[in-house]
């Protein structure tokens, strides 16, 4: 009897002590995790140049006349990519291509110092590739000559990018109204170091996909055109997300819609005809296009609101053509989701987490976050 | 007796089980640590523009003529900074300023795909700030006009930067000899979007130190001059590390050494006179200057080796002047430490970990890694 009682004691002590030990372990493990909860855990990060051209001057290089071009080479028209791969990353990375006058900075810290899509989607376990397109930013070597003049145009951009109608902000705008944020916004523009060439850009972005494999291409504004062209050139583009694309919507020969008149400062918006075989390549992948707020529903003389009215309208015609040919394209006007006040830069606006949530849901719905 | 035996058993089981549990805990903790040992744990990362100028055109901005400059502003001549702060970071961050024709890319992934000083010093718990100087890279908005012509000059740079004497690599060179690495090296150059101006650059870098506080400034090549000027302008520069500075060595009025003749393609090297009061500001902080290998000891007609001979010799005269005035400057010719074969880019050469170790030791010796 005494022995059995003691044996029971033995097992009680033994089992409870093991549980005590395990509990101690688990608590210590979770504690260390909680301490790091705000930190980014980056499995790998780095940068590289990709794509581009090489030219060689005639004659032979002479080491003693090394300042003469003879026989020397020039590499240019490549893209620059900075990438970060988080631990336990989803299979498909997000490749970010900026818009006109912008660089990869556009996806980084917002003008008022919050996290941009770079950090937001790293935290959501996506690998991110941020590009400077050929002839922009750190990818500045251009095969064509350019003259860059300092041009006072920031009040134009304030208006064109729908912060408001300078000097007035739109009442519901999701842009911070302090001068420091506006200054950051103006300073983050950076000039072309060679003429904009969608063919050159899409060649370099296609070369990037050849290097990294399948991925999702996220474009902004002027990046939209090179984005479609990249997807036509390279079937490793498995989906396209386009924020406020403008000016280059491609339709099959014979299916071009009428130009859309606009009081926007660039006038009427026309589509572009491409061969049906190329157009059909855009029906291979899911595509979503997002537009922000303060875009006119009917023609108006408020030129910025009317400029983007024509863009949104052309985007809807384009998506209808894609879907008619068996594709999967949708146009989301964010206010229709109840996401109000966005400028031309929804991904860095004050509500960019809400904007990111909409994208996360779309990526999940399309099975792109495996 | 039986009871005492059983009690001993009880305690044996209990204690051994606790040890078992704790062992299980520790092993699982260290395992998870080991799994992450190659990952970077970033407490905070982001980017911003800093410093710069603002100009405003005359007359009043007219919203209906928004493509005309009247009344519009232009922000330019700022620097771009991308920063990463690791967990448990040392007190002083490292601020990296690139050299001629380079951008912040120079400190990132090496031409052959290894980790550069950005990652190496993040792993060593230093916060890092990588700059694009004003009128370069993502900080492209310049207050002065520029024309950029594609110029075939890469065989010159191959030689000037001491990879070798084109097409021959130096026998002991620490640069990878495959064509892909050389192509990455050529493509990572990027042009000025406005004339190089050491005053403009040092103003922006000084503004960065005003924003972030005390730090260590790490410069390369042409960045050396703006680096000294930043330290003269801002006492938050607590130390300077200069890799292969050239062309701007500042001496007190009346203490200028004779120019140093050189067969280098830029000819003789002269110092620059500055007021004694400014020079003395450079005696407030520890300074180390590093030069790589394949630099001539005696005058030679091999122009790249002779160009850097004059730089190294002037650096030694300069350090002697700093120390004579009570400062703490040292010039390290890496081969004298047994670190051989380095090019003009020791921080990205094949042995850049060894080069980083030398810097880590210096930072520790000077108490800069607290």
XYZ file of C-alpha atoms in Angstrom:
740
model
C 0.000 0.000 0.000
C 2.717 2.538 1.090
C 4.777 1.661 -2.018
C 1.826 2.079 -4.353
C 1.049 5.441 -2.745
C 4.697 6.482 -3.134
C 4.783 5.262 -6.751
C 1.720 7.390 -7.446
C 3.601 10.319 -5.798
C 6.635 9.514 -7.971
C 4.630 9.724 -11.215
C 2.712 12.792 -9.996
C 6.018 14.617 -9.336
C 7.630 13.353 -12.530
C 4.733 14.249 -14.875
C 4.008 17.613 -13.205
C 7.726 18.498 -13.372
C 7.889 17.678 -17.096
C 4.811 19.853 -17.618
C 6.489 22.596 -15.535
C 9.614 22.376 -17.728
C 7.658 22.406 -20.984
C 5.546 25.346 -19.758
C 8.734 27.233 -18.852
C 10.051 26.538 -22.365
C 6.933 27.605 -24.218
C 6.551 30.812 -22.201
C 10.194 31.759 -22.838
C 9.825 30.973 -26.563
C 6.691 33.089 -26.998
C 8.172 35.944 -24.945
C 11.173 36.258 -27.269
C 8.782 36.169 -30.235
C 6.626 38.951 -28.778
C 9.682 41.151 -28.205
C 10.444 40.949 -31.923
C 6.876 41.341 -33.117
C 7.502 44.771 -34.692
C 10.790 43.814 -36.318
C 11.114 42.691 -39.922
C 12.837 39.307 -40.216
C 14.580 39.384 -43.589
C 15.928 36.077 -44.843
C 17.783 37.757 -47.696
C 18.156 41.264 -49.125
C 20.233 42.793 -51.880
C 20.280 44.632 -55.177
C 21.305 44.084 -58.790
C 21.128 45.608 -62.252
C 19.157 43.680 -64.853
C 18.557 43.858 -68.615
C 19.939 46.717 -70.656
C 22.124 47.194 -73.701
C 25.849 47.361 -74.469
C 27.515 49.398 -77.214
C 31.192 49.383 -78.240
C 32.995 52.258 -79.972
C 34.977 51.489 -83.144
C 38.783 51.053 -83.213
C 40.905 49.586 -80.432
C 41.125 50.785 -76.840
C 44.462 52.497 -76.181
C 45.493 52.354 -72.522
C 47.626 55.483 -72.971
C 44.653 57.397 -74.424
C 42.114 55.994 -71.982
C 40.063 59.223 -71.941
C 39.289 58.759 -75.675
C 36.224 56.612 -76.421
C 37.910 54.434 -79.069
C 37.266 50.740 -78.435
C 35.476 51.432 -75.141
C 32.080 50.086 -74.083
C 28.935 51.665 -72.646
C 26.372 49.636 -70.687
C 22.988 51.339 -70.267
C 19.187 51.049 -70.267
C 19.146 48.429 -67.467
C 16.813 48.463 -64.457
C 17.957 48.573 -60.816
C 16.246 46.247 -58.329
C 16.397 46.211 -54.516
C 14.833 43.049 -53.099
C 13.939 41.710 -49.668
C 12.792 38.145 -48.952
C 11.081 37.593 -45.574
C 11.139 34.284 -43.699
C 8.376 31.854 -44.778
C 7.667 33.988 -47.852
C 4.706 33.315 -50.136
C 5.666 31.600 -53.386
C 5.062 34.616 -55.663
C 7.021 37.840 -55.053
C 5.575 41.310 -55.674
C 7.526 43.328 -58.262
C 6.917 47.072 -57.932
C 7.287 49.443 -60.918
C 6.945 53.188 -60.155
C 5.197 55.885 -62.193
C 6.227 59.083 -64.004
C 8.868 61.170 -62.242
C 9.085 58.620 -59.424
C 11.582 55.952 -58.340
C 11.458 52.922 -56.040
C 11.132 55.510 -53.243
C 7.426 55.708 -54.140
C 6.858 52.306 -52.410
C 9.027 53.042 -49.352
C 8.342 55.380 -46.410
C 5.347 57.659 -47.081
C 5.776 61.463 -47.267
C 4.618 61.717 -43.634
C 6.937 58.949 -42.422
C 4.617 55.914 -42.223
C 5.370 52.500 -43.727
C 4.730 52.131 -47.454
C 3.875 48.997 -49.439
C 7.501 47.790 -49.169
C 7.219 47.196 -45.414
C 3.482 46.472 -45.335
C 3.785 43.546 -47.764
C 7.049 42.296 -46.238
C 5.102 42.000 -42.974
C 2.454 40.068 -44.937
C 5.198 37.616 -45.992
C 5.603 38.702 -49.601
C 9.043 39.005 -51.155
C 9.331 42.500 -52.627
C 11.365 43.755 -55.594
C 11.490 47.565 -55.897
C 12.616 48.841 -59.306
C 14.222 51.980 -60.631
C 13.267 51.707 -64.308
C 15.891 52.234 -67.044
C 16.987 55.919 -67.266
C 15.685 56.742 -63.753
C 17.240 56.911 -60.284
C 20.057 54.454 -59.588
C 19.573 52.992 -63.092
C 20.664 56.272 -64.652
C 22.968 55.131 -67.493
C 21.006 55.899 -70.662
C 21.938 55.030 -74.247
C 20.353 58.303 -75.420
C 21.440 61.856 -74.661
C 19.235 64.100 -72.535
C 19.170 67.675 -71.263
C 17.564 68.130 -67.843
C 16.382 71.630 -66.898
C 15.111 72.444 -63.404
C 11.406 73.087 -64.039
C 9.082 74.774 -61.548
C 5.992 72.564 -61.887
C 5.143 71.318 -58.399
C 1.785 73.103 -58.146
C 0.846 71.367 -61.399
C 1.747 67.959 -59.951
C -0.118 68.736 -56.702
C -3.226 69.192 -58.858
C -2.590 66.504 -61.498
C -1.974 63.947 -58.729
C -5.292 64.949 -57.074
C -4.101 66.194 -53.729
C -6.578 68.928 -54.611
C -6.777 72.018 -56.786
C -3.742 74.003 -55.698
C -3.593 75.609 -53.148
C -6.702 73.804 -51.885
C -6.703 70.177 -50.779
C -9.783 68.129 -51.597
C -11.896 68.173 -48.389
C -11.711 64.382 -47.922
C -8.145 63.909 -49.248
C -6.064 61.130 -47.667
C -2.881 63.197 -47.918
C -1.311 64.840 -44.823
C -1.733 68.631 -44.916
C 1.523 69.629 -43.162
C 4.257 71.375 -45.168
C 6.965 68.832 -44.261
C 5.009 65.974 -45.847
C 4.306 68.014 -48.984
C 8.012 68.880 -49.250
C 8.950 65.189 -49.010
C 6.352 64.453 -51.703
C 7.828 67.076 -54.064
C 11.437 66.009 -53.395
C 10.766 62.324 -54.106
C 10.269 63.092 -57.796
C 13.408 62.481 -59.862
C 14.027 63.168 -63.567
C 14.517 60.877 -66.573
C 18.189 60.585 -67.558
C 17.044 59.612 -71.054
C 13.744 59.741 -72.950
C 10.921 57.581 -71.547
C 10.742 54.405 -73.660
C 8.135 51.780 -72.709
C 9.909 49.220 -74.928
C 13.234 49.706 -73.152
C 11.539 49.566 -69.743
C 9.473 46.434 -70.482
C 12.594 44.706 -71.887
C 14.408 45.299 -68.586
C 11.423 44.291 -66.415
C 10.995 41.141 -68.547
C 14.694 40.376 -67.955
C 13.996 40.713 -64.222
C 11.224 38.083 -64.409
C 13.559 35.787 -66.358
C 16.009 36.131 -63.461
C 13.601 35.716 -60.530
C 10.877 33.519 -62.082
C 7.112 33.772 -61.585
C 5.768 36.845 -59.818
C 3.053 39.476 -59.502
C 3.737 42.826 -61.201
C 2.467 45.911 -59.352
C 2.551 49.107 -61.412
C 1.724 52.763 -60.816
C 0.478 55.353 -63.313
C 2.888 55.648 -66.276
C 4.314 52.248 -65.241
C 1.037 50.690 -66.391
C 1.961 50.710 -70.098
C 5.371 49.030 -69.661
C 3.591 46.675 -67.257
C 1.150 45.395 -69.910
C 4.049 45.128 -72.381
C 6.111 43.111 -69.894
C 3.233 40.645 -69.440
C 2.926 40.306 -73.241
C 6.677 39.610 -73.464
C 6.998 37.259 -70.492
C 4.562 34.585 -69.226
C 6.316 34.579 -65.817
C 4.122 37.592 -65.009
C 1.353 35.675 -63.219
C -0.834 38.648 -62.306
C -0.896 42.439 -62.690
C -2.004 45.023 -60.157
C -2.146 48.514 -61.677
C -2.701 51.644 -59.570
C -4.175 54.473 -61.657
C -2.713 53.512 -65.047
C -3.137 56.127 -67.763
C -2.427 56.726 -71.448
C -1.486 53.253 -72.677
C -4.508 50.938 -72.936
C -4.016 48.385 -75.699
C -6.855 46.976 -77.813
C -6.853 44.360 -80.588
C -6.696 45.698 -84.147
C -10.216 46.651 -85.222
C -11.558 46.937 -81.662
C -10.242 50.410 -80.782
C -12.868 52.486 -78.950
C -13.512 56.145 -79.779
C -11.092 58.577 -78.071
C -12.501 59.940 -74.796
C -12.617 63.727 -74.713
C -11.335 65.409 -71.585
C -10.640 68.913 -70.283
C -7.491 67.387 -68.743
C -4.315 69.240 -69.731
C -3.262 66.350 -71.978
C -6.546 66.448 -73.900
C -8.472 63.459 -75.251
C -7.414 59.910 -74.347
C -7.030 57.340 -77.145
C -6.438 53.609 -76.964
C -3.576 51.872 -78.769
C -4.011 49.121 -81.381
C -1.911 45.964 -81.048
C -2.083 42.563 -82.830
C -4.787 40.246 -81.473
C -2.140 37.586 -80.664
C -0.383 40.053 -78.313
C -3.651 41.248 -76.758
C -4.673 37.644 -76.022
C -1.525 37.221 -73.912
C -3.097 39.678 -71.455
C -6.008 37.259 -70.972
C -3.685 34.623 -69.382
C -3.500 36.198 -65.928
C -5.763 37.938 -63.391
C -5.541 41.740 -63.561
C -6.897 44.337 -61.147
C -6.845 48.103 -61.688
C -7.419 50.542 -58.810
C -8.376 54.227 -59.000
C -8.662 56.648 -56.080
C -11.207 59.331 -55.234
C -12.117 62.794 -56.553
C -12.453 61.581 -60.135
C -15.406 63.131 -61.996
C -18.380 60.909 -62.899
C -19.526 63.300 -65.658
C -17.466 65.659 -67.884
C -16.307 68.733 -65.969
C -14.053 71.754 -66.470
C -12.119 70.835 -63.297
C -9.261 69.485 -65.416
C -7.593 67.111 -62.944
C -10.889 65.414 -62.039
C -11.741 65.207 -65.746
C -8.303 63.880 -66.746
C -8.756 60.887 -64.456
C -12.413 60.504 -65.486
C -11.167 59.705 -68.999
C -8.570 57.288 -67.602
C -11.080 55.420 -65.443
C -13.568 55.252 -68.324
C -10.937 53.925 -70.765
C -9.786 51.376 -68.150
C -13.356 50.032 -67.937
C -13.597 49.724 -71.739
C -10.231 47.956 -71.706
C -11.203 45.498 -68.947
C -14.430 44.716 -70.830
C -12.360 43.919 -73.952
C -9.995 41.680 -71.923
C -12.937 39.800 -70.396
C -14.733 39.507 -73.766
C -11.604 37.696 -74.997
C -11.705 35.272 -72.065
C -9.506 37.187 -69.611
C -9.983 38.172 -65.985
C -9.663 41.940 -65.515
C -11.488 44.083 -62.975
C -11.494 47.831 -62.398
C -11.979 48.931 -58.804
C -12.926 52.538 -58.118
C -11.909 52.596 -54.428
C -14.825 54.826 -53.289
C -17.161 52.029 -54.448
C -15.492 49.855 -51.757
C -16.066 52.668 -49.250
C -12.381 53.647 -49.422
C -12.600 57.431 -49.782
C -10.289 60.381 -50.413
C -7.413 58.658 -52.199
C -5.036 60.626 -54.406
C -3.094 59.316 -57.415
C -0.899 57.509 -54.834
C -3.313 55.244 -52.899
C -0.409 53.021 -51.705
C 1.167 55.876 -49.739
C -1.981 57.792 -48.714
C -3.032 58.088 -45.049
C -5.281 55.031 -45.464
C -2.692 52.893 -47.292
C -3.189 49.967 -44.882
C -6.853 49.865 -45.942
C -5.715 50.039 -49.571
C -3.249 47.198 -48.878
C -6.046 45.156 -47.266
C -8.062 45.427 -50.495
C -5.047 44.155 -52.453
C -4.400 41.336 -49.946
C -7.995 40.184 -50.334
C -7.695 40.219 -54.145
C -4.406 38.277 -54.020
C -6.081 35.702 -51.743
C -9.197 35.463 -53.913
C -6.994 34.761 -56.954
C -4.839 32.211 -55.101
C -1.726 34.374 -55.475
C -0.700 34.257 -51.788
C 0.087 30.540 -51.528
C 13.657 2.440 4.938
C 11.372 1.593 1.970
C 9.725 5.003 2.338
C 13.100 6.812 2.393
C 14.205 4.873 -0.707
C 10.946 5.783 -2.429
C 11.326 9.426 -1.350
C 14.790 9.490 -2.871
C 13.233 8.017 -6.045
C 10.580 10.740 -5.915
C 13.181 13.515 -5.825
C 15.351 11.764 -8.413
C 12.372 11.598 -10.820
C 11.213 15.107 -10.001
C 14.626 16.811 -10.375
C 15.632 14.807 -13.473
C 12.266 15.591 -15.044
C 12.678 19.309 -14.402
C 16.158 19.108 -15.965
C 14.620 17.178 -18.887
C 12.022 19.909 -19.339
C 14.530 22.760 -19.114
C 16.889 20.930 -21.516
C 13.975 20.502 -23.950
C 13.277 24.230 -23.634
C 16.846 25.406 -24.170
C 17.402 23.072 -27.117
C 14.193 24.262 -28.814
C 15.091 27.913 -28.134
C 18.614 27.597 -29.566
C 17.290 25.559 -32.503
C 14.867 28.331 -33.474
C 17.729 30.831 -33.043
C 20.016 28.757 -35.258
C 17.311 28.506 -37.927
C 17.190 32.303 -38.057
C 20.909 32.884 -37.714
C 21.258 34.013 -41.342
C 18.250 36.326 -41.252
C 18.534 40.062 -40.651
C 16.289 41.270 -37.822
C 15.419 44.865 -38.716
C 13.770 46.903 -35.983
C 13.004 49.737 -38.389
C 13.688 50.601 -42.035
C 12.668 53.402 -44.343
C 13.757 56.285 -46.530
C 13.527 60.063 -46.706
C 14.801 63.098 -48.561
C 16.904 65.562 -46.562
C 18.391 69.046 -47.063
C 18.147 70.796 -50.406
C 16.853 74.087 -51.761
C 13.520 75.545 -52.879
C 12.988 78.184 -55.580
C 9.735 79.917 -56.550
C 9.011 81.441 -59.972
C 7.720 85.015 -60.100
C 4.027 85.894 -60.609
C 1.044 83.960 -59.359
C 0.252 80.314 -60.093
C -2.717 80.036 -62.441
C -4.583 76.747 -62.077
C -5.874 77.047 -65.665
C -2.319 77.530 -67.001
C -0.747 74.921 -64.724
C 1.834 73.898 -67.345
C 3.354 77.400 -67.192
C 6.011 77.894 -64.482
C 4.574 81.168 -63.120
C 4.303 81.068 -59.328
C 5.356 77.427 -59.148
C 8.063 75.948 -56.898
C 11.034 73.659 -57.510
C 12.607 71.611 -54.727
C 16.069 70.221 -55.503
C 19.624 69.523 -54.340
C 18.485 67.275 -51.459
C 20.004 63.895 -50.582
C 18.099 60.586 -50.494
C 18.667 58.226 -47.543
C 17.617 54.598 -47.074
C 18.150 53.451 -43.494
C 17.907 50.193 -41.556
C 18.129 49.894 -37.763
C 18.860 46.379 -36.432
C 17.704 45.142 -33.014
C 20.099 46.046 -30.170
C 21.906 48.510 -32.437
C 25.118 50.249 -31.371
C 24.628 53.878 -30.345
C 26.334 55.436 -33.390
C 24.970 54.666 -36.880
C 27.184 54.384 -39.965
C 26.331 56.936 -42.682
C 27.596 55.849 -46.112
C 28.422 58.394 -48.843
C 29.320 56.939 -52.285
C 32.007 58.076 -54.726
C 32.091 59.486 -58.283
C 29.591 57.952 -60.690
C 28.221 55.724 -57.934
C 25.052 55.641 -55.809
C 24.032 53.916 -52.562
C 24.196 50.698 -54.646
C 27.962 50.797 -54.083
C 27.414 49.596 -50.457
C 24.788 46.953 -51.283
C 25.223 43.583 -53.012
C 28.682 43.229 -54.603
C 29.086 42.842 -58.394
C 29.395 39.058 -57.918
C 26.352 38.823 -55.630
C 27.873 38.693 -52.146
C 26.845 40.888 -49.226
C 28.261 44.420 -49.170
C 28.910 46.705 -46.197
C 25.142 47.383 -45.847
C 24.421 43.808 -44.747
C 27.800 43.099 -43.164
C 27.498 46.014 -40.711
C 23.786 45.414 -40.087
C 24.823 41.924 -38.931
C 27.387 43.617 -36.694
C 24.551 45.610 -35.104
C 25.223 48.984 -36.698
C 22.369 51.114 -37.987
C 23.140 52.001 -41.602
C 22.151 55.045 -43.664
C 22.869 54.717 -47.402
C 22.864 58.006 -49.310
C 22.278 59.071 -52.879
C 23.984 62.472 -52.843
C 22.245 65.542 -54.309
C 21.990 65.345 -58.148
C 22.575 61.564 -58.186
C 20.334 58.499 -58.288
C 16.988 58.810 -56.502
C 17.967 62.354 -55.408
C 17.959 63.502 -59.023
C 16.208 66.896 -58.813
C 18.967 69.430 -59.478
C 18.741 73.225 -59.309
C 21.180 73.467 -62.243
C 20.683 72.324 -65.827
C 22.740 69.437 -67.211
C 23.212 67.579 -70.486
C 24.041 63.898 -70.132
C 25.647 62.132 -73.101
C 26.195 58.366 -73.151
C 30.001 58.124 -73.006
C 31.969 54.962 -73.761
C 34.554 55.031 -70.953
C 34.283 51.734 -69.109
C 37.777 50.506 -70.009
C 39.096 53.759 -68.521
C 37.218 53.125 -65.272
C 38.374 49.476 -65.191
C 41.929 50.843 -65.158
C 41.397 53.981 -63.046
C 39.637 51.888 -60.375
C 42.604 49.457 -60.357
C 40.953 46.257 -61.428
C 44.061 46.129 -63.584
C 45.407 47.622 -66.795
C 42.637 46.859 -69.276
C 42.243 44.152 -70.550
C 44.516 42.619 -67.943
C 43.521 42.189 -64.293
C 46.246 42.702 -61.698
C 47.524 39.182 -60.845
C 46.448 39.436 -57.176
C 43.290 41.510 -57.741
C 40.385 40.888 -55.337
C 37.824 41.428 -58.117
C 35.935 38.464 -59.671
C 37.123 37.812 -63.233
C 33.816 36.611 -64.746
C 32.028 38.771 -67.338
C 28.730 38.903 -65.396
C 30.392 40.539 -62.379
C 32.208 43.052 -64.579
C 28.918 43.899 -66.317
C 27.222 44.503 -62.936
C 30.179 46.709 -61.959
C 29.854 48.831 -65.114
C 26.052 49.101 -64.842
C 26.113 50.278 -61.226
C 27.612 53.608 -62.311
C 24.982 56.347 -62.717
C 25.400 59.924 -63.974
C 25.170 63.305 -62.266
C 21.850 65.053 -62.953
C 23.577 68.372 -62.189
C 27.183 69.499 -61.782
C 29.097 67.962 -58.868
C 29.112 70.510 -56.019
C 30.852 69.543 -52.766
C 29.164 72.466 -50.983
C 25.683 71.347 -52.007
C 26.479 67.745 -51.046
C 27.973 68.591 -47.640
C 24.987 70.865 -46.876
C 22.616 67.937 -47.466
C 24.742 65.421 -45.528
C 25.018 67.937 -42.667
C 21.204 68.237 -42.707
C 21.058 64.442 -42.414
C 23.214 64.522 -39.249
C 20.979 67.263 -37.827
C 18.048 64.900 -38.375
C 19.568 61.655 -37.048
C 22.077 62.971 -34.487
C 25.593 61.707 -33.801
C 27.078 59.186 -36.211
C 30.118 57.895 -38.084
C 30.519 59.101 -41.682
C 31.924 56.526 -44.130
C 32.972 57.975 -47.485
C 34.355 56.599 -50.732
C 36.638 58.315 -53.256
C 35.087 61.607 -54.464
C 32.824 61.470 -51.392
C 35.900 62.197 -49.275
C 35.882 65.946 -49.973
C 32.205 66.495 -49.091
C 32.853 64.228 -46.097
C 35.547 66.516 -44.630
C 33.327 69.539 -45.358
C 30.356 67.906 -43.574
C 32.502 67.321 -40.473
C 33.619 70.978 -40.563
C 29.952 72.070 -40.791
C 28.492 69.672 -38.227
C 29.969 68.410 -34.942
C 27.507 65.496 -34.899
C 30.011 63.747 -37.192
C 31.828 61.801 -34.476
C 34.308 59.959 -36.725
C 35.212 59.677 -40.407
C 36.190 56.549 -42.320
C 37.384 57.377 -45.856
C 38.046 54.689 -48.478
C 40.503 55.921 -51.111
C 39.715 59.651 -50.948
C 41.282 61.719 -53.725
C 41.579 65.317 -54.907
C 40.279 67.296 -51.920
C 42.744 67.320 -49.020
C 42.413 70.534 -47.011
C 45.335 72.245 -45.245
C 45.463 75.374 -43.065
C 46.401 78.616 -44.833
C 50.193 78.769 -45.082
C 50.694 75.021 -44.588
C 49.937 73.849 -48.133
C 52.420 71.186 -49.292
C 53.953 71.203 -52.764
C 51.761 69.634 -55.464
C 52.605 65.967 -56.033
C 53.465 65.212 -59.664
C 51.853 62.154 -61.191
C 51.598 60.425 -64.566
C 47.946 59.827 -63.641
C 45.529 61.086 -66.303
C 44.463 63.975 -64.042
C 48.061 65.140 -63.600
C 49.605 66.602 -60.451
C 47.668 66.564 -57.154
C 47.422 69.779 -55.123
C 46.054 70.352 -51.645
C 43.407 72.968 -50.882
C 43.884 75.868 -48.444
C 41.183 76.534 -45.843
C 41.066 78.799 -42.759
C 42.862 77.351 -39.723
C 39.631 77.556 -37.681
C 37.895 75.222 -40.173
C 40.875 72.861 -40.359
C 40.948 72.566 -36.572
C 37.379 71.257 -36.618
C 38.789 68.144 -38.311
C 40.954 67.507 -35.253
C 37.857 66.911 -33.043
C 37.193 63.325 -34.194
C 39.103 60.144 -35.010
C 39.679 59.696 -38.751
C 40.942 56.636 -40.639
C 41.768 56.520 -44.341
C 42.133 53.209 -46.197
C 43.812 52.556 -49.546
C 43.906 49.264 -51.435
C 46.665 47.476 -53.329
C 48.542 47.951 -56.626
C 49.467 51.546 -55.812
C 53.019 52.472 -56.846
C 55.607 53.138 -54.128
C 57.834 55.137 -56.510
C 56.875 57.293 -59.521
C 55.942 55.146 -62.527
C 54.530 55.551 -66.048
C 51.763 53.055 -65.192
C 49.269 55.902 -64.819
C 46.613 54.267 -62.621
C 49.201 53.027 -60.112
C 50.847 56.476 -60.169
C 47.536 58.367 -59.832
C 46.826 56.579 -56.552
C 50.466 56.904 -55.442
C 49.942 60.681 -55.408
C 46.640 60.261 -53.524
C 48.147 58.010 -50.855
C 51.159 60.342 -50.467
C 48.941 63.445 -50.096
C 46.726 61.579 -47.598
C 49.799 60.889 -45.452
C 50.852 64.576 -45.553
C 47.290 65.520 -44.640
C 47.077 63.080 -41.701
C 50.435 64.396 -40.426
C 49.028 67.948 -40.538
C 45.860 66.861 -38.675
C 47.929 65.127 -35.993
C 50.359 68.050 -35.725
C 47.317 70.191 -34.853
C 46.251 67.764 -32.146
C 43.961 65.518 -34.167
C 43.764 61.743 -34.570
C 44.106 60.712 -38.216
C 45.676 57.531 -39.534
C 46.290 56.325 -43.084
C 46.147 52.565 -43.584
C 47.596 51.079 -46.746
C 45.798 47.722 -46.574
C 48.739 45.647 -47.895
C 50.675 46.770 -44.798
C 48.029 44.900 -42.747
C 48.571 41.886 -45.012
C 45.287 42.619 -46.852
C 46.332 42.272 -50.492
C 44.890 42.823 -53.952
C 42.223 45.426 -53.195
C 40.862 47.699 -55.933
C 39.456 51.224 -55.512
C 36.390 49.491 -53.947
C 37.798 47.533 -50.970
C 34.312 47.332 -49.351
C 32.911 45.267 -52.227
C 36.041 43.310 -53.208
C 36.247 39.518 -52.796
C 37.874 39.983 -49.371
C 35.415 42.645 -48.148
C 34.740 40.727 -44.909
C 38.449 41.021 -44.081
C 38.248 44.731 -44.960
C 35.169 45.046 -42.722
C 37.050 43.284 -39.895
C 39.769 45.934 -40.090
C 37.112 48.658 -39.815
C 35.343 46.865 -36.936
C 38.626 46.716 -35.040
C 39.249 50.446 -35.608
C 35.685 51.312 -34.491
C 36.227 49.227 -31.350
C 39.663 50.736 -30.655
C 38.126 54.236 -30.874
C 35.128 53.304 -28.697
C 32.690 53.931 -31.550
C 30.836 50.596 -31.225
C 29.282 51.161 -27.771
